[in-house]
């Protein structure tokens, strides 16, 4: 009897709540929907899991780094998303067999990569699962070379299926054509977009409220584009920001910060923690100035607030041996991307080095040195976020 009683007692003991939630976090929505009926406690646990799953912060962040001429040379850096820990590992072990030898990394969103082969072929790659999704051929053959590429936007959406299917990820791609003579005012723009939910490319010609000039985005060493709440933004060679609202189907140019000195450096546009940021790299000073868009992303009267000013060159040269620049009188910053979740941290490239720089602390940290390889002028950086939700492409 004592043995039977002991077994009954053990059967009634409940698993620790934290352990239970961690176990349930690994299950797809289809299974969670079934297990809701087990008990009221399980129903509560599952409701918490589903809510947290679609509102969680990224588990890992970092960037991908691709050589501009040797496309198959693709590396990545991952670190914790914690604001207290920005150390990480730099790796080059991504499964290159899934990449076309001439594929270019075009954009990255929520841990997924958008790649382009030639002028009309795109595919989406999930590094976490090695899943590759080849997209249909585009309707419009836009000029896509180093001199006149179409600006491309890429965003991932999380889908929680009400019909109890497995959790999936959907995505949208937007691009627009650059005219043969960019200096001419344009009264309309052709937008081509792709939705994974429909699996088709659609092209629309939008008449502009105010004529603008459309230029390619080739000047920056890293993609200078962002997507927030269905609004796609690009910073182009003419030092302007073009904006496409995919919800309201409108297109306009967004004014740059009024207190920005023009013609003295390179600009960069990126998003972090849900906000839009513009950074100006004053090359001859080694200084970077960062602004935050305080106005609504859909407001055409932009209000920029200066957030940070940092003299990166001065900080690095205080300890030149830590960055392999002993004997260098100055450094020239070539690349920069914003940290996906911590806006006051940027990843910067100079010579053969990649560093992280904290504007609030004025602290630089070495990420990687490309020993004996090409300088950072030949590389492009792409911000990266990795979440722990199930990640099956739609």
Coordinates of C-alpha atoms in Angstrom, one line a residue:
X1 CA 0.0 0.0 0.0
X2 CA 2.8 2.3 0.8
X3 CA 4.3 1.9 -2.7
X4 CA 0.9 2.5 -4.4
X5 CA 0.3 5.6 -2.3
X6 CA 3.8 6.9 -3.1
X7 CA 3.1 6.4 -6.8
X8 CA -0.2 8.3 -6.6
X9 CA 1.5 11.1 -4.7
X10 CA 4.2 11.4 -7.4
X11 CA 1.6 11.4 -10.2
X12 CA -0.1 14.4 -8.5
X13 CA 3.0 16.4 -8.2
X14 CA 3.1 19.2 -10.8
X15 CA 6.0 20.2 -12.9
X16 CA 7.6 23.6 -12.1
X17 CA 5.8 26.4 -14.0
X18 CA 9.1 27.7 -15.6
X19 CA 10.0 24.2 -16.8
X20 CA 6.5 23.7 -18.2
X21 CA 6.5 27.0 -20.2
X22 CA 10.0 26.3 -21.6
X23 CA 8.8 22.9 -22.8
X24 CA 5.7 24.4 -24.4
X25 CA 7.8 27.1 -26.1
X26 CA 9.2 24.5 -28.4
X27 CA 5.9 23.3 -29.7
X28 CA 4.1 24.6 -32.7
X29 CA 0.6 26.2 -32.5
X30 CA -1.1 23.1 -33.7
X31 CA 0.1 21.1 -30.7
X32 CA -0.5 24.0 -28.3
X33 CA -4.2 24.2 -29.4
X34 CA -4.7 20.5 -28.6
X35 CA -3.0 20.7 -25.2
X36 CA -5.2 23.6 -24.1
X37 CA -7.8 21.1 -23.1
X38 CA -5.6 19.3 -20.6
X39 CA -6.4 21.6 -17.7
X40 CA -7.0 25.2 -16.8
X41 CA -3.3 25.6 -15.8
X42 CA -2.2 24.3 -19.2
X43 CA -4.6 26.7 -20.9
X44 CA -3.0 29.6 -18.9
X45 CA 0.5 28.4 -19.8
X46 CA -0.3 28.1 -23.5
X47 CA -1.9 31.5 -23.6
X48 CA 1.2 33.0 -22.0
X49 CA 3.4 31.1 -24.5
X50 CA 1.5 32.3 -27.6
X51 CA 1.5 35.9 -26.3
X52 CA 5.2 35.9 -25.5
X53 CA 6.1 34.1 -28.7
X54 CA 4.9 36.9 -31.0
X55 CA 6.1 39.7 -28.8
X56 CA 9.4 38.5 -27.6
X57 CA 12.7 40.2 -28.1
X58 CA 15.4 38.6 -30.4
X59 CA 17.5 36.0 -28.7
X60 CA 20.6 36.8 -30.8
X61 CA 21.6 39.8 -32.8
X62 CA 24.5 40.8 -35.0
X63 CA 25.2 41.2 -38.7
X64 CA 26.1 39.4 -41.9
X65 CA 29.2 40.4 -43.8
X66 CA 29.5 39.8 -47.6
X67 CA 32.3 40.6 -50.0
X68 CA 31.1 42.9 -52.7
X69 CA 32.9 41.0 -55.5
X70 CA 33.2 37.4 -54.0
X71 CA 29.6 36.8 -53.2
X72 CA 30.1 33.4 -51.8
X73 CA 32.3 34.8 -49.0
X74 CA 29.6 35.3 -46.5
X75 CA 30.3 35.6 -42.8
X76 CA 28.2 36.4 -39.8
X77 CA 28.6 37.8 -36.2
X78 CA 26.2 36.8 -33.4
X79 CA 25.9 38.2 -29.9
X80 CA 23.4 38.3 -27.1
X81 CA 20.6 40.8 -27.4
X82 CA 21.2 41.8 -23.9
X83 CA 22.1 45.5 -23.4
X84 CA 24.8 44.4 -20.9
X85 CA 26.6 41.9 -23.1
X86 CA 27.8 42.7 -26.6
X87 CA 30.5 40.1 -26.9
X88 CA 30.0 37.4 -29.4
X89 CA 31.5 35.1 -32.0
X90 CA 32.4 35.8 -35.6
X91 CA 31.9 32.8 -37.9
X92 CA 32.1 31.9 -41.6
X93 CA 30.5 28.5 -41.4
X94 CA 27.2 29.4 -43.1
X95 CA 26.1 26.6 -45.5
X96 CA 27.3 28.2 -48.7
X97 CA 26.1 25.3 -50.8
X98 CA 22.6 26.8 -50.7
X99 CA 23.9 30.0 -52.3
X100 CA 24.3 30.5 -56.0
X101 CA 27.9 31.4 -56.7
X102 CA 26.8 34.8 -58.1
X103 CA 24.1 35.5 -55.5
X104 CA 24.1 38.8 -53.8
X105 CA 22.8 39.4 -50.3
X106 CA 20.2 42.2 -50.8
X107 CA 18.6 42.5 -47.4
X108 CA 18.0 40.8 -44.1
X109 CA 14.9 40.9 -41.8
X110 CA 14.3 39.1 -38.5
X111 CA 17.0 36.5 -39.2
X112 CA 16.0 35.8 -42.8
X113 CA 18.1 36.7 -45.8
X114 CA 16.9 38.0 -49.2
X115 CA 19.3 37.1 -52.0
X116 CA 19.3 38.1 -55.7
X117 CA 20.7 36.3 -58.7
X118 CA 21.0 38.4 -61.9
X119 CA 18.1 40.8 -62.5
X120 CA 14.9 39.0 -61.8
X121 CA 15.6 36.0 -59.6
X122 CA 15.2 36.3 -55.8
X123 CA 15.2 33.7 -53.0
X124 CA 14.8 33.8 -49.2
X125 CA 17.1 31.8 -47.0
X126 CA 16.6 30.9 -43.3
X127 CA 20.0 30.3 -41.8
X128 CA 18.5 28.8 -38.6
X129 CA 16.9 25.9 -40.5
X130 CA 18.8 26.0 -43.8
X131 CA 15.4 26.3 -45.6
X132 CA 15.6 27.9 -49.0
X133 CA 12.6 29.3 -50.9
X134 CA 13.0 30.3 -54.5
X135 CA 10.6 33.0 -55.6
X136 CA 8.8 33.4 -58.9
X137 CA 10.5 35.5 -61.6
X138 CA 9.7 39.2 -61.3
X139 CA 7.4 40.8 -63.8
X140 CA 9.6 43.7 -64.5
X141 CA 13.3 43.4 -65.4
X142 CA 14.8 46.4 -63.6
X143 CA 18.4 47.3 -64.3
X144 CA 20.3 45.6 -61.6
X145 CA 24.0 46.3 -61.8
X146 CA 26.5 48.1 -59.7
X147 CA 25.7 51.4 -61.3
X148 CA 21.9 51.4 -61.3
X149 CA 20.3 48.8 -58.9
X150 CA 16.7 49.0 -57.9
X151 CA 16.2 49.9 -54.2
X152 CA 14.8 46.8 -52.5
X153 CA 12.9 46.5 -49.2
X154 CA 12.3 43.2 -47.3
X155 CA 10.3 42.6 -44.2
X156 CA 9.2 39.5 -42.3
X157 CA 5.8 39.1 -40.6
X158 CA 5.0 36.6 -37.9
X159 CA 1.8 34.5 -38.5
X160 CA -0.1 32.7 -35.8
X161 CA -2.6 30.5 -37.6
X162 CA -6.2 30.5 -36.1
X163 CA -6.9 27.2 -37.9
X164 CA -4.3 25.4 -35.8
X165 CA -1.7 24.9 -38.5
X166 CA 2.0 25.0 -37.8
X167 CA 3.5 28.4 -37.0
X168 CA 4.8 30.1 -40.1
X169 CA 6.6 33.2 -41.3
X170 CA 5.3 35.4 -44.1
X171 CA 7.3 38.1 -45.9
X172 CA 6.9 41.0 -48.3
X173 CA 9.4 42.4 -50.8
X174 CA 9.2 45.8 -52.4
X175 CA 11.3 47.4 -55.1
X176 CA 11.1 50.3 -57.5
X177 CA 12.7 51.2 -60.8
X178 CA 15.3 53.9 -61.3
X179 CA 15.0 55.9 -64.5
X180 CA 17.8 55.9 -67.0
X181 CA 18.3 59.6 -66.3
X182 CA 17.9 60.0 -62.5
X183 CA 18.4 63.8 -62.6
X184 CA 15.0 64.2 -64.3
X185 CA 12.0 64.9 -62.1
X186 CA 9.7 62.0 -61.9
X187 CA 5.9 62.4 -61.7
X188 CA 5.2 58.7 -61.2
X189 CA 7.0 55.7 -59.8
X190 CA 6.6 52.0 -60.6
X191 CA 6.4 49.8 -57.5
X192 CA 6.8 46.0 -57.8
X193 CA 6.0 44.0 -54.7
X194 CA 5.9 40.3 -53.7
X195 CA 3.8 38.7 -50.9
X196 CA 4.5 35.2 -49.8
X197 CA 0.8 34.8 -49.0
X198 CA -0.1 35.2 -52.7
X199 CA 3.2 34.0 -54.2
X200 CA 3.0 36.5 -57.0
X201 CA 4.7 39.7 -58.0
X202 CA 2.5 42.7 -58.6
X203 CA 3.4 46.0 -60.3
X204 CA 1.7 49.3 -59.7
X205 CA 2.4 52.7 -61.1
X206 CA 1.9 55.5 -58.5
X207 CA 1.3 59.1 -59.4
X208 CA 3.3 61.3 -57.1
X209 CA 1.8 64.2 -55.2
X210 CA 5.0 66.1 -55.5
X211 CA 7.5 65.2 -58.3
X212 CA 10.9 64.0 -57.1
X213 CA 14.1 62.6 -58.5
X214 CA 14.9 58.9 -58.1
X215 CA 18.5 57.8 -57.6
X216 CA 20.1 54.4 -57.0
X217 CA 21.5 53.4 -53.6
X218 CA 25.1 52.5 -54.5
X219 CA 27.2 55.0 -52.5
X220 CA 26.9 53.4 -49.1
X221 CA 29.0 50.4 -48.3
X222 CA 26.1 48.8 -46.4
X223 CA 22.4 48.8 -47.4
X224 CA 20.8 51.9 -46.1
X225 CA 17.1 51.0 -45.9
X226 CA 14.5 50.1 -43.3
X227 CA 10.9 48.9 -42.9
X228 CA 8.7 50.0 -40.0
X229 CA 5.0 49.2 -39.8
X230 CA 4.6 48.5 -43.5
X231 CA 6.5 51.7 -44.5
X232 CA 9.7 51.1 -46.6
X233 CA 12.5 53.7 -46.5
X234 CA 15.6 54.1 -48.5
X235 CA 18.6 56.5 -48.4
X236 CA 19.9 57.1 -51.9
X237 CA 22.9 58.6 -53.7
X238 CA 21.2 62.0 -54.0
X239 CA 21.3 62.4 -50.2
X240 CA 17.5 62.0 -49.9
X241 CA 15.2 59.5 -48.2
X242 CA 12.5 58.0 -50.3
X243 CA 9.4 56.4 -48.6
X244 CA 6.8 53.9 -49.7
X245 CA 3.7 53.2 -47.6
X246 CA 2.6 49.8 -48.6
X247 CA -0.7 50.1 -46.7
X248 CA -1.9 53.4 -48.2
X249 CA 0.0 52.9 -51.5
X250 CA 1.8 56.3 -51.4
X251 CA 5.3 57.4 -52.2
X252 CA 7.2 60.5 -51.1
X253 CA 10.6 61.9 -50.1
X254 CA 11.4 62.4 -46.4
X255 CA 13.4 65.5 -45.4
X256 CA 16.8 64.9 -43.7
X257 CA 17.7 66.5 -40.4
X258 CA 17.8 70.3 -40.8
X259 CA 20.9 70.7 -38.6
X260 CA 22.9 68.2 -40.7
X261 CA 25.9 69.6 -42.5
X262 CA 25.7 68.5 -46.1
X263 CA 28.6 67.4 -48.3
X264 CA 30.9 66.4 -45.5
X265 CA 30.4 62.7 -45.1
X266 CA 28.4 59.5 -45.8
X267 CA 24.8 59.0 -44.5
X268 CA 23.2 55.8 -43.2
X269 CA 19.6 54.9 -42.6
X270 CA 18.5 52.0 -40.3
X271 CA 16.0 51.0 -37.7
X272 CA 16.5 49.7 -34.1
X273 CA 14.0 48.9 -31.4
X274 CA 11.1 50.0 -33.6
X275 CA 12.6 53.5 -34.3
X276 CA 14.1 55.0 -37.5
X277 CA 17.6 56.4 -37.2
X278 CA 19.8 58.4 -39.5
X279 CA 23.6 58.6 -39.0
X280 CA 26.2 60.8 -40.7
X281 CA 29.8 59.6 -40.9
X282 CA 32.1 62.6 -41.1
X283 CA 35.0 60.8 -42.7
X284 CA 37.7 63.3 -42.3
X285 CA 37.0 63.7 -38.6
X286 CA 36.2 60.1 -37.7
X287 CA 33.0 61.4 -36.1
X288 CA 29.5 60.0 -36.4
X289 CA 26.3 61.9 -35.6
X290 CA 23.0 60.0 -35.0
X291 CA 19.5 61.4 -35.3
X292 CA 16.2 59.8 -34.3
X293 CA 12.9 60.3 -36.2
X294 CA 10.6 61.6 -33.5
X295 CA 7.6 62.1 -35.8
X296 CA 5.3 59.4 -37.0
X297 CA 6.8 57.3 -39.8
X298 CA 3.8 58.2 -42.0
X299 CA 4.1 62.0 -41.3
X300 CA 5.7 63.7 -44.3
X301 CA 6.9 66.6 -42.1
X302 CA 9.8 64.8 -40.6
X303 CA 11.0 65.8 -37.1
X304 CA 14.5 64.6 -36.4
X305 CA 16.1 64.8 -32.9
X306 CA 19.9 64.6 -32.5
X307 CA 20.7 61.6 -30.2
X308 CA 24.4 60.9 -30.3
X309 CA 27.7 62.4 -31.4
X310 CA 30.8 60.2 -31.1
X311 CA 34.4 60.6 -32.2
X312 CA 35.1 57.0 -33.0
X313 CA 38.6 57.7 -34.4
X314 CA 39.7 59.3 -31.1
X315 CA 38.4 56.4 -29.0
X316 CA 40.1 53.8 -31.1
X317 CA 43.4 55.5 -31.3
X318 CA 43.6 55.8 -27.5
X319 CA 44.4 52.0 -27.5
X320 CA 45.7 51.4 -31.1
X321 CA 47.2 48.0 -30.1
X322 CA 43.8 46.6 -29.2
X323 CA 42.6 47.3 -32.8
X324 CA 45.7 46.5 -34.7
X325 CA 46.3 50.1 -35.9
X326 CA 49.6 50.9 -34.2
X327 CA 51.4 53.6 -36.1
X328 CA 48.3 54.8 -38.0
X329 CA 47.8 58.6 -37.6
X330 CA 44.1 58.2 -38.5
X331 CA 41.4 55.7 -39.5
X332 CA 38.7 56.0 -42.1
X333 CA 35.3 54.4 -41.3
X334 CA 33.9 52.6 -44.3
X335 CA 30.8 50.7 -43.1
X336 CA 28.2 51.1 -40.4
X337 CA 25.0 49.4 -39.3
X338 CA 22.9 50.0 -36.3
X339 CA 22.4 47.4 -33.6
X340 CA 19.0 45.9 -34.2
X341 CA 17.7 46.3 -30.6
X342 CA 20.1 48.8 -28.9
X343 CA 20.1 52.1 -30.8
X344 CA 23.1 53.6 -29.2
X345 CA 25.4 50.8 -30.5
X346 CA 26.7 50.7 -34.0
X347 CA 28.8 48.1 -35.9
X348 CA 31.6 49.9 -37.8
X349 CA 34.2 48.8 -40.4
X350 CA 37.6 50.3 -41.1
X351 CA 40.7 49.0 -42.8
X352 CA 40.4 45.2 -42.0
X353 CA 38.6 45.6 -38.7
X354 CA 35.0 45.5 -37.5
X355 CA 34.2 47.0 -34.2
X356 CA 31.1 47.8 -32.0
X357 CA 30.8 51.3 -30.7
X358 CA 28.7 52.4 -27.8
X359 CA 27.8 56.1 -28.1
X360 CA 26.5 56.4 -24.5
X361 CA 29.7 54.9 -23.0
X362 CA 32.1 56.1 -25.7
X363 CA 33.5 52.6 -25.7
X364 CA 34.8 50.7 -28.8
X365 CA 35.2 46.9 -28.8
X366 CA 36.9 44.8 -31.5
X367 CA 34.6 42.3 -33.2
X368 CA 36.9 40.9 -35.9
X369 CA 40.1 41.4 -37.9
X370 CA 40.3 40.1 -41.5
X371 CA 44.0 39.2 -41.3
X372 CA 45.6 39.4 -44.8
X373 CA 42.3 39.8 -46.5
X374 CA 40.7 42.8 -48.3
X375 CA 39.9 46.0 -46.5
X376 CA 36.4 46.7 -45.3
X377 CA 35.8 48.9 -48.3
X378 CA 35.0 45.7 -50.2
X379 CA 32.4 44.4 -47.7
X380 CA 28.8 45.1 -47.0
X381 CA 27.2 44.7 -43.6
X382 CA 23.6 43.5 -43.0
X383 CA 21.9 43.8 -39.5
X384 CA 20.6 40.5 -38.2
X385 CA 18.1 39.4 -35.5
X386 CA 17.3 35.8 -34.5
X387 CA 14.2 34.8 -32.6
X388 CA 13.4 31.5 -31.0
X389 CA 9.9 31.0 -32.5
X390 CA 9.2 28.2 -35.0
X391 CA 10.5 29.5 -38.3
X392 CA 8.8 27.8 -41.3
X393 CA 8.5 30.0 -44.4
X394 CA 5.1 30.4 -45.8

